[in-house]
Coordinates of C-alpha atoms in Angstrom, one line a residue:
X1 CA 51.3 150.2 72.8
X2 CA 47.9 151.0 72.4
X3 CA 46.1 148.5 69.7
X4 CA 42.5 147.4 68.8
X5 CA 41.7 151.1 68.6
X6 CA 37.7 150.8 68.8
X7 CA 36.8 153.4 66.7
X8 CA 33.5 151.7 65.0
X9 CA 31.2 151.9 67.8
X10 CA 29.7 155.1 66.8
X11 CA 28.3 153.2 63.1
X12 CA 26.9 150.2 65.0
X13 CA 25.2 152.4 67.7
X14 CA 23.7 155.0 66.1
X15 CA 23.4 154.2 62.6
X16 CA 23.0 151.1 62.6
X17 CA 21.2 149.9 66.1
X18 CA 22.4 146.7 66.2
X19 CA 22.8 147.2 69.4
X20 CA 21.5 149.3 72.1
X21 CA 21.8 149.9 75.4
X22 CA 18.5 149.1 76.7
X23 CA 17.1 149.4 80.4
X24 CA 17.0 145.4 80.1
X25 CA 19.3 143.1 78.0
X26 CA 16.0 141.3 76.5
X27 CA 14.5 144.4 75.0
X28 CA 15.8 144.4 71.5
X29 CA 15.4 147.8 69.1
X30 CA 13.9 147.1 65.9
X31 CA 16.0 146.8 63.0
X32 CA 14.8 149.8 61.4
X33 CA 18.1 152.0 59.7
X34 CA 19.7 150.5 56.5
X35 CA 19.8 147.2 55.3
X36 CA 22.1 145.7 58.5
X37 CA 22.2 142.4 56.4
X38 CA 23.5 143.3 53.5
X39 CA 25.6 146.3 55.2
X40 CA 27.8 143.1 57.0
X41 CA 28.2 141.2 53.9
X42 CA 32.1 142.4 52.9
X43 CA 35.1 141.4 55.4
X44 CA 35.9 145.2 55.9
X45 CA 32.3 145.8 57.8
X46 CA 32.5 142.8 59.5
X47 CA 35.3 143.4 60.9
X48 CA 34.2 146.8 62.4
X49 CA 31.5 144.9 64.1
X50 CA 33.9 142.6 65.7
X51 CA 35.9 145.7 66.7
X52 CA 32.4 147.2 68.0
X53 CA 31.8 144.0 70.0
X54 CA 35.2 144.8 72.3
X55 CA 33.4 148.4 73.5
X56 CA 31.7 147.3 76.4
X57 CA 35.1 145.8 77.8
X58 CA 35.8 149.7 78.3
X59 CA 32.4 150.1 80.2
X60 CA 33.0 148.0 83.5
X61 CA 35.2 151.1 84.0
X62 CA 32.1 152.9 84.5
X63 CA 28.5 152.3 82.6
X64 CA 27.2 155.9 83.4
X65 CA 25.7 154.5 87.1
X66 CA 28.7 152.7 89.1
X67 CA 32.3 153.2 88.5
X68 CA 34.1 150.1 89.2
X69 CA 36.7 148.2 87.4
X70 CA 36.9 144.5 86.7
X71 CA 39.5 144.1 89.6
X72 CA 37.5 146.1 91.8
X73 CA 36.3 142.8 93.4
X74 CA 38.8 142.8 95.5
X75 CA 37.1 145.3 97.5
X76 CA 35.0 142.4 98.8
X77 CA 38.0 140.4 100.0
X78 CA 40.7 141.2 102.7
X79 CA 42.9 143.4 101.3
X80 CA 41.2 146.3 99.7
X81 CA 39.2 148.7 101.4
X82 CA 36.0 151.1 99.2
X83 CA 37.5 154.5 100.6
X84 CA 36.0 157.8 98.6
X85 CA 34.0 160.3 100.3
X86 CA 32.1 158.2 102.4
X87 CA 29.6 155.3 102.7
X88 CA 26.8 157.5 100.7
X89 CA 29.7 158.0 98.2
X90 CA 30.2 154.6 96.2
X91 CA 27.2 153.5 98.7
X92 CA 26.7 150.3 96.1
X93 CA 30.7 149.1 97.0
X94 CA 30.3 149.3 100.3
X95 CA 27.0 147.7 100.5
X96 CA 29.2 144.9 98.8
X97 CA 31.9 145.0 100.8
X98 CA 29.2 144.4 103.8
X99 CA 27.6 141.7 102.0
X100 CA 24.4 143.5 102.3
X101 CA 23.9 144.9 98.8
X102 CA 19.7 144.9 98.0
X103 CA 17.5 144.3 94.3
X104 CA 17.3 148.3 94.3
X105 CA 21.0 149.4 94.9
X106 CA 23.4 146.6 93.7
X107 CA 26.5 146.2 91.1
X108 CA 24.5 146.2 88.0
X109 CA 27.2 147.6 85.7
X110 CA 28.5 143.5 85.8
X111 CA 25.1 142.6 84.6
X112 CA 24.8 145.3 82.0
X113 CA 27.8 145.7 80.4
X114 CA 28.2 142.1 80.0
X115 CA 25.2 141.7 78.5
X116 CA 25.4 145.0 76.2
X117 CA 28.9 142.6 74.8
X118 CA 27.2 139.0 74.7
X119 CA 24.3 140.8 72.3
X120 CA 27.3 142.7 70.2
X121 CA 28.8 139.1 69.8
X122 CA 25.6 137.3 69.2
X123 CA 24.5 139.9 66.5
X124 CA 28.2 139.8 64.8
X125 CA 28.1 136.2 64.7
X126 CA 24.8 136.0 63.0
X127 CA 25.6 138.7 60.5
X128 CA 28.8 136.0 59.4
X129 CA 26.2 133.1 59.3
X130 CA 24.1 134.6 57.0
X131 CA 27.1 136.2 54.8
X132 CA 29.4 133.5 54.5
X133 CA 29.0 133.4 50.3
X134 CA 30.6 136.9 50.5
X135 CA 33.2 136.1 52.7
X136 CA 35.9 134.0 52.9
X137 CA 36.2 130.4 55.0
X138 CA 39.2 131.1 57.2
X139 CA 38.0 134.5 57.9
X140 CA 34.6 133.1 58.9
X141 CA 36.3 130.7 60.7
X142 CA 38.6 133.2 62.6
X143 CA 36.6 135.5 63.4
X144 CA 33.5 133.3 64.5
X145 CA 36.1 131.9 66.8
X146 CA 37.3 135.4 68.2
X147 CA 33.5 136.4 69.0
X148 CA 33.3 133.2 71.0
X149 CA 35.9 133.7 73.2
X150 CA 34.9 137.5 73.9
X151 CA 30.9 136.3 74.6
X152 CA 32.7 133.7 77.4
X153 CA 34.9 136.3 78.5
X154 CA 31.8 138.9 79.0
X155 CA 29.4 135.3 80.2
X156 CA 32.7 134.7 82.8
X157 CA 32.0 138.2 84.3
X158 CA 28.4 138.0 84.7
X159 CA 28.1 134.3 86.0
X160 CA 30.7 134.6 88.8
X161 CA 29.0 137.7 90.2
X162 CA 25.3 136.7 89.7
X163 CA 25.1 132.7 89.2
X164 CA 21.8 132.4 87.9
X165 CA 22.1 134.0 84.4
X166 CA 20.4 133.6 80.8
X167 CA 22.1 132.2 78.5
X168 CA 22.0 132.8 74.8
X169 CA 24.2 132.3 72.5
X170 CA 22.5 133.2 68.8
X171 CA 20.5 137.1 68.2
X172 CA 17.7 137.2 69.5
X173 CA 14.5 138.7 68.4
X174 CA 13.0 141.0 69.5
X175 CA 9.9 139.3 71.2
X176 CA 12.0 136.6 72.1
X177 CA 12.5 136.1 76.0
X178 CA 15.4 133.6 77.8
X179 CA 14.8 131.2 80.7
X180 CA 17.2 131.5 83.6
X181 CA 20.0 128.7 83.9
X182 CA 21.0 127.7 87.0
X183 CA 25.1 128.6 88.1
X184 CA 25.9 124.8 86.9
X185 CA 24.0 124.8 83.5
X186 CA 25.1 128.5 83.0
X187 CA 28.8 127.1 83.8
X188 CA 28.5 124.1 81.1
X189 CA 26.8 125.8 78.4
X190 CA 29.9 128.8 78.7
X191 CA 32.3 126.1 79.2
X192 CA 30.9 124.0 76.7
X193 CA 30.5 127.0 73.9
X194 CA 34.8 128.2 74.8
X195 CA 35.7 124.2 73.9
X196 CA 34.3 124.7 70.4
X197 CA 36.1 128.4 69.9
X198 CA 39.4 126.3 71.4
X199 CA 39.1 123.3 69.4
X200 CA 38.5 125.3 66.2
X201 CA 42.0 125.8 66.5
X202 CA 42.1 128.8 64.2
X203 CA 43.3 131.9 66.7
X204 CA 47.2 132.5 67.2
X205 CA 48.8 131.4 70.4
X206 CA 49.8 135.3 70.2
X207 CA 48.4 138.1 68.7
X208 CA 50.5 139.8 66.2
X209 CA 52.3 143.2 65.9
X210 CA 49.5 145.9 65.8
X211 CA 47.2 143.3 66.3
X212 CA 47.1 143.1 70.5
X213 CA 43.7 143.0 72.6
X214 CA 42.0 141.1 70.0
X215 CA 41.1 137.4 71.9
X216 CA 43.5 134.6 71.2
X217 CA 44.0 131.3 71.7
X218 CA 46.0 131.9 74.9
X219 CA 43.3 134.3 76.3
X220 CA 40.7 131.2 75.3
X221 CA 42.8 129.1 77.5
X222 CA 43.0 131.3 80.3
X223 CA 39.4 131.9 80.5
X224 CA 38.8 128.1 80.2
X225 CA 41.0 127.7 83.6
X226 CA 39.1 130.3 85.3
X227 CA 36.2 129.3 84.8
X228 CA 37.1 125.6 85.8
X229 CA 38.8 126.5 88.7
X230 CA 36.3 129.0 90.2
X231 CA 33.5 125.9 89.1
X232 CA 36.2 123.6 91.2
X233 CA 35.3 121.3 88.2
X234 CA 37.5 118.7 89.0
X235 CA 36.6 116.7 85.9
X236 CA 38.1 119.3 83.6
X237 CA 41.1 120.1 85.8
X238 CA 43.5 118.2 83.2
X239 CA 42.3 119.8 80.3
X240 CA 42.6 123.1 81.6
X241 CA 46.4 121.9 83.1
X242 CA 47.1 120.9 79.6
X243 CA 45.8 124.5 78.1
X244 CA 48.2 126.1 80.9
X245 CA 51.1 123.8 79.8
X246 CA 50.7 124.3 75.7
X247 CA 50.4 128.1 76.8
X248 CA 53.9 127.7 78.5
X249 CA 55.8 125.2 75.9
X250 CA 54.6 127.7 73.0
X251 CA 57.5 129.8 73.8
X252 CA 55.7 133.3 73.2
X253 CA 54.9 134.2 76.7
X254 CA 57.7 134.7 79.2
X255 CA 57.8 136.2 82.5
X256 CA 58.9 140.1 82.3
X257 CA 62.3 140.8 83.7
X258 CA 60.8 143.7 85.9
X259 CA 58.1 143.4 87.7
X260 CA 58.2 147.4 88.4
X261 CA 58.2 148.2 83.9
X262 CA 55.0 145.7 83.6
X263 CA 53.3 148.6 84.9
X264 CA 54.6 151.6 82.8
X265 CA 54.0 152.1 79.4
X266 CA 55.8 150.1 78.1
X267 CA 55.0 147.2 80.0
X268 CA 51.7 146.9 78.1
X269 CA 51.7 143.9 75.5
X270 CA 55.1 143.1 76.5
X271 CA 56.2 139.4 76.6
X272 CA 53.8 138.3 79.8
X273 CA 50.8 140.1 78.6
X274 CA 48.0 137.6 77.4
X275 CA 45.2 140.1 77.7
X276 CA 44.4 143.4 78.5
X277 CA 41.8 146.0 78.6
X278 CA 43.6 148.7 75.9
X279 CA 42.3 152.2 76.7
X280 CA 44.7 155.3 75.2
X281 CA 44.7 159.1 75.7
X282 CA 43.7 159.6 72.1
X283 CA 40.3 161.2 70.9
X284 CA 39.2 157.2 69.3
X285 CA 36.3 156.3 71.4
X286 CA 34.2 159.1 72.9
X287 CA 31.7 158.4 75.6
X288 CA 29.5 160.6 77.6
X289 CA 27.4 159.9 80.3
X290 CA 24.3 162.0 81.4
X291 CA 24.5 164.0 84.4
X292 CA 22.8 163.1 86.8
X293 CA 20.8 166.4 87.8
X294 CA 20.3 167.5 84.3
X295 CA 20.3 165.1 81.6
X296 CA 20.7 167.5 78.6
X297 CA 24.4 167.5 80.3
X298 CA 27.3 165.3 80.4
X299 CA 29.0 164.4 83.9
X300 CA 32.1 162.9 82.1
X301 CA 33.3 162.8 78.6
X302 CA 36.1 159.4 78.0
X303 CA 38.2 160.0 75.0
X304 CA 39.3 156.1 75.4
X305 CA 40.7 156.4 78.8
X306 CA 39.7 155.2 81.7
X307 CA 38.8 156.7 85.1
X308 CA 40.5 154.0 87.4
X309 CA 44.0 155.7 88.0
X310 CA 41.5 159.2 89.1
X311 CA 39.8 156.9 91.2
X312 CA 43.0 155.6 92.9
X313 CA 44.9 158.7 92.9
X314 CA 45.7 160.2 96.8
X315 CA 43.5 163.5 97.4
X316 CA 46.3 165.4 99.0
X317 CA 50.3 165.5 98.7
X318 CA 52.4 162.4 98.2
X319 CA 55.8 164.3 98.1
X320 CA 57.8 160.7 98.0
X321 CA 56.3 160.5 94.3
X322 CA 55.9 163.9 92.3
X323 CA 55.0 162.2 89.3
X324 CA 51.8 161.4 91.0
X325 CA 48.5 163.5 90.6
X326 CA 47.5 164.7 94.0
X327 CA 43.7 165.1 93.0
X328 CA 42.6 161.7 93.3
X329 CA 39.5 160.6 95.0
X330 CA 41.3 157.9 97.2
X331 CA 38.8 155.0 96.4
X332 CA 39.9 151.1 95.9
X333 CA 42.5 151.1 99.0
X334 CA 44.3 148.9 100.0
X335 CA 45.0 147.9 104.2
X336 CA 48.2 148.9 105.9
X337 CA 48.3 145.2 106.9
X338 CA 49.0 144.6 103.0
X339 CA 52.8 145.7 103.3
X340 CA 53.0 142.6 105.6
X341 CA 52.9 140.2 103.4
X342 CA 55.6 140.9 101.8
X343 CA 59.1 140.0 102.9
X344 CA 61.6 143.2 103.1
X345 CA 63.5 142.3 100.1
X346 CA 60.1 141.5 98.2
X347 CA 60.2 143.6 94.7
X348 CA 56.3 143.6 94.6
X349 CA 55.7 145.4 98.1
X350 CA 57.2 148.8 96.6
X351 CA 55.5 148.1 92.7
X352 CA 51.9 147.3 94.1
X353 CA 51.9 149.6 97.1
X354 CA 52.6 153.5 97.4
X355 CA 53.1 154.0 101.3
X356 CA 51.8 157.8 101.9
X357 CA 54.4 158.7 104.5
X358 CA 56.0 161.2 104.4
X359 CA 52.9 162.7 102.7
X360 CA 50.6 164.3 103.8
X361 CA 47.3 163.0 101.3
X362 CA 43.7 164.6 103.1
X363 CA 41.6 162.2 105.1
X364 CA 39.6 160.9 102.7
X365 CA 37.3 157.7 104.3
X366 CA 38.9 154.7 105.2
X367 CA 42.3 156.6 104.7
X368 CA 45.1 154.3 105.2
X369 CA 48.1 156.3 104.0
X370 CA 48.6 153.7 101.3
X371 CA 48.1 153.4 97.5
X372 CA 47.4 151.1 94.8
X373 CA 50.8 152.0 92.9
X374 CA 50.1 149.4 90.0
X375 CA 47.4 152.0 88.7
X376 CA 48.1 155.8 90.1
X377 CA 47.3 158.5 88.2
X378 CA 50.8 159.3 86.7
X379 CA 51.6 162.2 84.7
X380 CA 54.5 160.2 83.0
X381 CA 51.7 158.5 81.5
X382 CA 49.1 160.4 79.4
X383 CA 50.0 162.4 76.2
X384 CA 48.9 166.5 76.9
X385 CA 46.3 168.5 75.2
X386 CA 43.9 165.0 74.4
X387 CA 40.7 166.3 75.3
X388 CA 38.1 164.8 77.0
X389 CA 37.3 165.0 81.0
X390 CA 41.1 165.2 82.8
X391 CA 39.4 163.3 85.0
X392 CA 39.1 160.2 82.6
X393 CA 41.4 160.4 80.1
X394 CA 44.4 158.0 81.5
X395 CA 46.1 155.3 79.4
X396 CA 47.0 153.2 81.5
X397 CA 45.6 149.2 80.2
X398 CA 43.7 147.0 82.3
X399 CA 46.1 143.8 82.9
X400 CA 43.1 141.0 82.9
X401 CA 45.3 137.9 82.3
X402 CA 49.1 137.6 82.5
X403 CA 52.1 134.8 82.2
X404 CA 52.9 135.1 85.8
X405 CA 49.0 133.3 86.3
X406 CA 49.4 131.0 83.6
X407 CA 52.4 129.4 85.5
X408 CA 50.6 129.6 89.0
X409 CA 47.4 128.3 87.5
X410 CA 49.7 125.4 86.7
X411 CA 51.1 124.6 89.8
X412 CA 48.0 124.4 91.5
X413 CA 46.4 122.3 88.8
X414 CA 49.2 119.8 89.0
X415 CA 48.8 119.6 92.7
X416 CA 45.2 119.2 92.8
X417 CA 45.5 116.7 89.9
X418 CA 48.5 114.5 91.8
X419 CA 51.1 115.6 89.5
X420 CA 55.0 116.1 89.7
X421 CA 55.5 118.6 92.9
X422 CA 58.7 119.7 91.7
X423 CA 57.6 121.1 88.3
X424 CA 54.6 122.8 90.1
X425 CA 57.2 124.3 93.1
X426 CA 59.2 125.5 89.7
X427 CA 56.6 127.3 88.3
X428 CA 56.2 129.0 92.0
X429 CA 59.7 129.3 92.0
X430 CA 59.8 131.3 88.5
X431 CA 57.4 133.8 90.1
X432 CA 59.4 134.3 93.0
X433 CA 62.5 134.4 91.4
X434 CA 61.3 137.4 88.9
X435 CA 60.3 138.7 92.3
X436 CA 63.9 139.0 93.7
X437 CA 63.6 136.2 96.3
X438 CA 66.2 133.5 96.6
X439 CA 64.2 131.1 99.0
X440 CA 62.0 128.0 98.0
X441 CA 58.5 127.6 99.3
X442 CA 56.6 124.1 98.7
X443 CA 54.1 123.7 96.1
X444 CA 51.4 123.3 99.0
X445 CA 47.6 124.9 97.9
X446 CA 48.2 127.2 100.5
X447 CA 51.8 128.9 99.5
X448 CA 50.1 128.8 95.7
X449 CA 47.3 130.8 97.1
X450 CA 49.4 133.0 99.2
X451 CA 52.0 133.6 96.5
X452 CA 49.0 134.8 94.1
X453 CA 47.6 136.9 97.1
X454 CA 51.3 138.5 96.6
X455 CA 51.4 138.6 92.9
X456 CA 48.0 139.9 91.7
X457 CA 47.2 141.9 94.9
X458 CA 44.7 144.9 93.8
X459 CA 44.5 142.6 90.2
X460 CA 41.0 141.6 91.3
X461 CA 41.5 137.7 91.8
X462 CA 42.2 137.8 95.2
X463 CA 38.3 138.0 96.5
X464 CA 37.8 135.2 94.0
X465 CA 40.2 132.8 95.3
X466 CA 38.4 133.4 98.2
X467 CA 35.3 132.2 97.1
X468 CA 36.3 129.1 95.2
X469 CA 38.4 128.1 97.9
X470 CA 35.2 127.1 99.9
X471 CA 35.4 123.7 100.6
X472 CA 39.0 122.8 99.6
X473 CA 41.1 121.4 101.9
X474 CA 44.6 122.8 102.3
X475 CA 44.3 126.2 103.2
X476 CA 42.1 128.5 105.2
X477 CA 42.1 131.2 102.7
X478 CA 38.7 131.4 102.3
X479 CA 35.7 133.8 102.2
X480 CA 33.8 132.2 105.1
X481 CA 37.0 132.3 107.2
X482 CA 38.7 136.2 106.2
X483 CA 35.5 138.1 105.1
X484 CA 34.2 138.3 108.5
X485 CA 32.4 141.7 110.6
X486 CA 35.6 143.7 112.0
X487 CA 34.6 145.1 115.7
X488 CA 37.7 147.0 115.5
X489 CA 37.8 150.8 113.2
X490 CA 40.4 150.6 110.3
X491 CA 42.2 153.8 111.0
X492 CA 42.7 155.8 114.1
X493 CA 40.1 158.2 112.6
X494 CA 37.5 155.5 113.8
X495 CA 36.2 154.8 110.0
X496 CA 34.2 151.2 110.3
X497 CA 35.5 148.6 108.5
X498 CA 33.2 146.0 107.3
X499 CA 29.9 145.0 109.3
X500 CA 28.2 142.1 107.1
X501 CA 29.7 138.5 107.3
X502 CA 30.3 136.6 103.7
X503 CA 28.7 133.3 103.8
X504 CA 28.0 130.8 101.0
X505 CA 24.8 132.5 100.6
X506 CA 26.6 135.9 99.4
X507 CA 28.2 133.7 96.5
X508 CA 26.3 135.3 93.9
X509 CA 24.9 138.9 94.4
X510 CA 21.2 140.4 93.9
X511 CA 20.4 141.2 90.3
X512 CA 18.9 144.8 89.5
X513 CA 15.4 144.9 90.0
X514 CA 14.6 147.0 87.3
X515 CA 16.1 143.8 85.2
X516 CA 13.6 141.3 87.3
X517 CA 10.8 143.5 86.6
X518 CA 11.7 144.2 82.5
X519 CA 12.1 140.5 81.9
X520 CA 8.2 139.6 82.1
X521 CA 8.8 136.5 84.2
X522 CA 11.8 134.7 83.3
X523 CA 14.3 136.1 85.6
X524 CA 14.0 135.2 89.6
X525 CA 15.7 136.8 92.0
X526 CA 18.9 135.6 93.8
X527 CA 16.7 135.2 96.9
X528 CA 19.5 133.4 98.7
X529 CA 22.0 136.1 99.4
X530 CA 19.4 138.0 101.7
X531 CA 18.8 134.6 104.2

């Protein structure tokens, strides 16, 4: 089900330029084609803006300089390994994985894209404020509210990864220049800015039929707890256990039966989806990017797919699946030590991980014989004759937020809170169960971690429970423990395995130096990480 079809981005780009993809998020193009004003002034236009303001959600896939999804950060945690060609290959992911990423060669697509979004929803916003004779209340209302929540989803992204971040929430003109905020007054001006989208109360608990990847009041809620849990914001812990629990007495989300059909086609917006990235195999949004040794070509033409399931894909034979491509480029991998963790009769070991043997996929790096299976590149999948680069042009949706986290988000909450233990240990129990094991575990921070490690393995939350696990007691799943140099190789090809330690320095990564330099001052660099 492919919904939210973002077809609008072309008008607000080009003809438009209300926003523009600048080499720094403070540069703003003059307003200089049309009347934008008076263009946003009728429902109908304003509601292709707030389409247009979901594009860059599409572009952590790849921003034209580093491919890399949102649950790529996983590759800086203990299950997943970078893989590709080589260390020169996806150099700025295994730099990261090493913990030794530098100003010149660092993840800036996080930085970027996020910022490319909090403009689209800062200009859309605007356009409603100064049109709100023309338009109705509740719509005003509504779709104010939606923008919010999409400016702290794309402000969620950028402040875990980099900590000290601008904030802005209103346009900004075009000589106008923001001061950095620290990683605590970044965290309560985001969190602060969600309560009033949330308390608006004017989004559904559900978005409706033809209607799905818009934000919601569900999504709001499940931003809300990430943020407060990765902030370890213990003050806010029983609001955001409350926004779990109104998610779960609502009666619109439910667990799907089959683990194995959430990720096929149909699985999309079924009952446990909350939010997902849509992308489709049909010609809606095409984007180019430049190529890099002539840039009057294009390296890669999307028509609304993404590239992940190409990236995943085994480079040689898996004869145990036909229905899998075989011309992959073997990146985001995932350890042999990963089928461990699941007990034999485990549903999720087979769904999340493609085991290679009998196959015989080529040696790319860091080869371990085993695939991400929640994302391959699967014929089954894509619609022929769509166009576009073959390599980019999968449907598969980005899961970001599902039911099966909204119930282990509660059972950690209650814990840490002092709550009833045996309606957290049935919320664990609920996962398990959909999982096809019988046994009980106790609703102990460490079996909640572990059973999320299980759940949303390759999801990109693991490296992030990590991190936010730093200084609670209760477990040892934590960065400073696991994300350690490995003296041993990964494979019996000898490939190294990571050679950088994490420590609470690495919590928030170098920002782009070309972004330092373009911002005339007010940005400093996350000096830290490189002591």
């Amino acid at each position: 089900m492919k919904k939210l079809n973002i077809i609008s981005i072309g008008l607000l780009a080009t003809a438009l330029t209300v926003t523009s993809c600048k080499d720094s998020f403070l540069e703003q193009e003059p307003q200089t084609k049309g009347d934008v004003e008076s263009y946003f002034a009728t429902e109908e236009h304003l509601t292709e803006g707030l389409v247009g303001a979901y594009v860059p959600v599409h572009d952590y896939d790849y921003n034209g300089v580093i491919f890399g999804q949102l649950n790529w950060a996983d590759i800086l945690g203990d299950d997943m390994l970078t893989g590709s060609a080589g260390v020169t290959d996806q150099e700025a992911w295994y730099n990261a994985a090493d913990f030794k990423l530098t100003a010149a060669n660092t993840l800036s697509q996080y930085w970027t894209v996020s910022y490319d979004g909090i403009k689209s929803c800062n200009e859309i916003i605007s356009m409603i404020e100064k049109n709100k004779d023309n338009i109705s209340e509740s719509f005003a209302a509504k779709t104010t509210a939606e923008l919010k929540v999409l400016r702290s989803f794309y402000y969620t992204v950028v402040w875990k990864w980099y900590g000290n971040i601008p904030v802005f929430m209103h346009a900004l003109d075009a000589s106008e220049l923001v001061e950095q905020s620290s990683p605590e007054e970044a965290y309560e001006e985001i969190i602060t800015d969600l309560e009033s989208a949330i308390n608006a109360n004017v989004l559904p608990m559900r978005a409706a039929a033809g209607e799905e990847g818009h934000m919601t009041q569900a999504a709001a809620y499940m931003i809300y707890a990430e943020l407060v849990m990765y902030q370890n914001d213990q003050t806010r812990f029983p609001k955001a256990l409350e926004y779990m629990k109104r998610i779960i007495s609502s009666g619109q989300y439910d667990l799907n039966p089959s683990f194995a059909d959430l990720w096929s086609p149909n699985g999309e917006w079924c009952d446990e989806s909350i939010f997902e990235v849509n992308y489709t195999d049909g010609p809606l949004c095409i984007r180019s990017y430049p190529d890099g040794n002539d840039p009057n070509k294009t390296s890669l033409t999307f028509i609304g797919g993404t590239f992940q399931c190409q990236a995943l894909g085994p480079d040689g034979g898996v004869s145990t699946d036909p229905d899998v491509a075989n011309n992959g480029w073997g990146t985001f991998v995932p350890r042999r030590s990963c089928l461990d963790l699941y007990a034999a009769n485990d549903e999720r070991r087979d769904v999340t991980l493609l085991d290679g043997e009998p196959g015989n996929p080529s040696a790319r790096y860091q080869n371990q014989n085993l695939f991400m299976n929640k994302y391959l590149p699967r014929y089954s999948h894509v619609a022929d004759g769509t166009g576009g680069s073959d390599q980019c042009r999968w449907n598969d949706n980005l899961r970001v937020y599902r039911y099966a986290e909204t119930l282990l988000n509660a059972a950690e909450l209650i814990i840490r809170t002092g709550g009833n233990a045996a309606e957290a240990k049935s919320y664990i129990t609920k996962v398990r169960k959909r999982a096809g094991l019988v046994s009980e575990v106790e609703p102990t921070i460490d079996n909640i971690i572990t059973e999320r490690r299980k759940e949303f393995l390759g999801e990109g939350k693991r490296y992030w429970d990590l991190v936010r696990m730093e200084g609670v007691s209760g477990t040892n799943q934590k960065a400073s423990v696991l994300l350690k140099i490995e003296t041993e190789p990964v494979n019996e090809k000898g490939d190294r395995g990571r050679i950088g330690n994490w420590t609470p320095n690495k919590k928030y990564i170098p920002i782009d130096a070309k972004e330092i330099s373009s911002a005339q001052g007010t940005l400093k660099q996350n000096e830290a990480y490189f002591n």
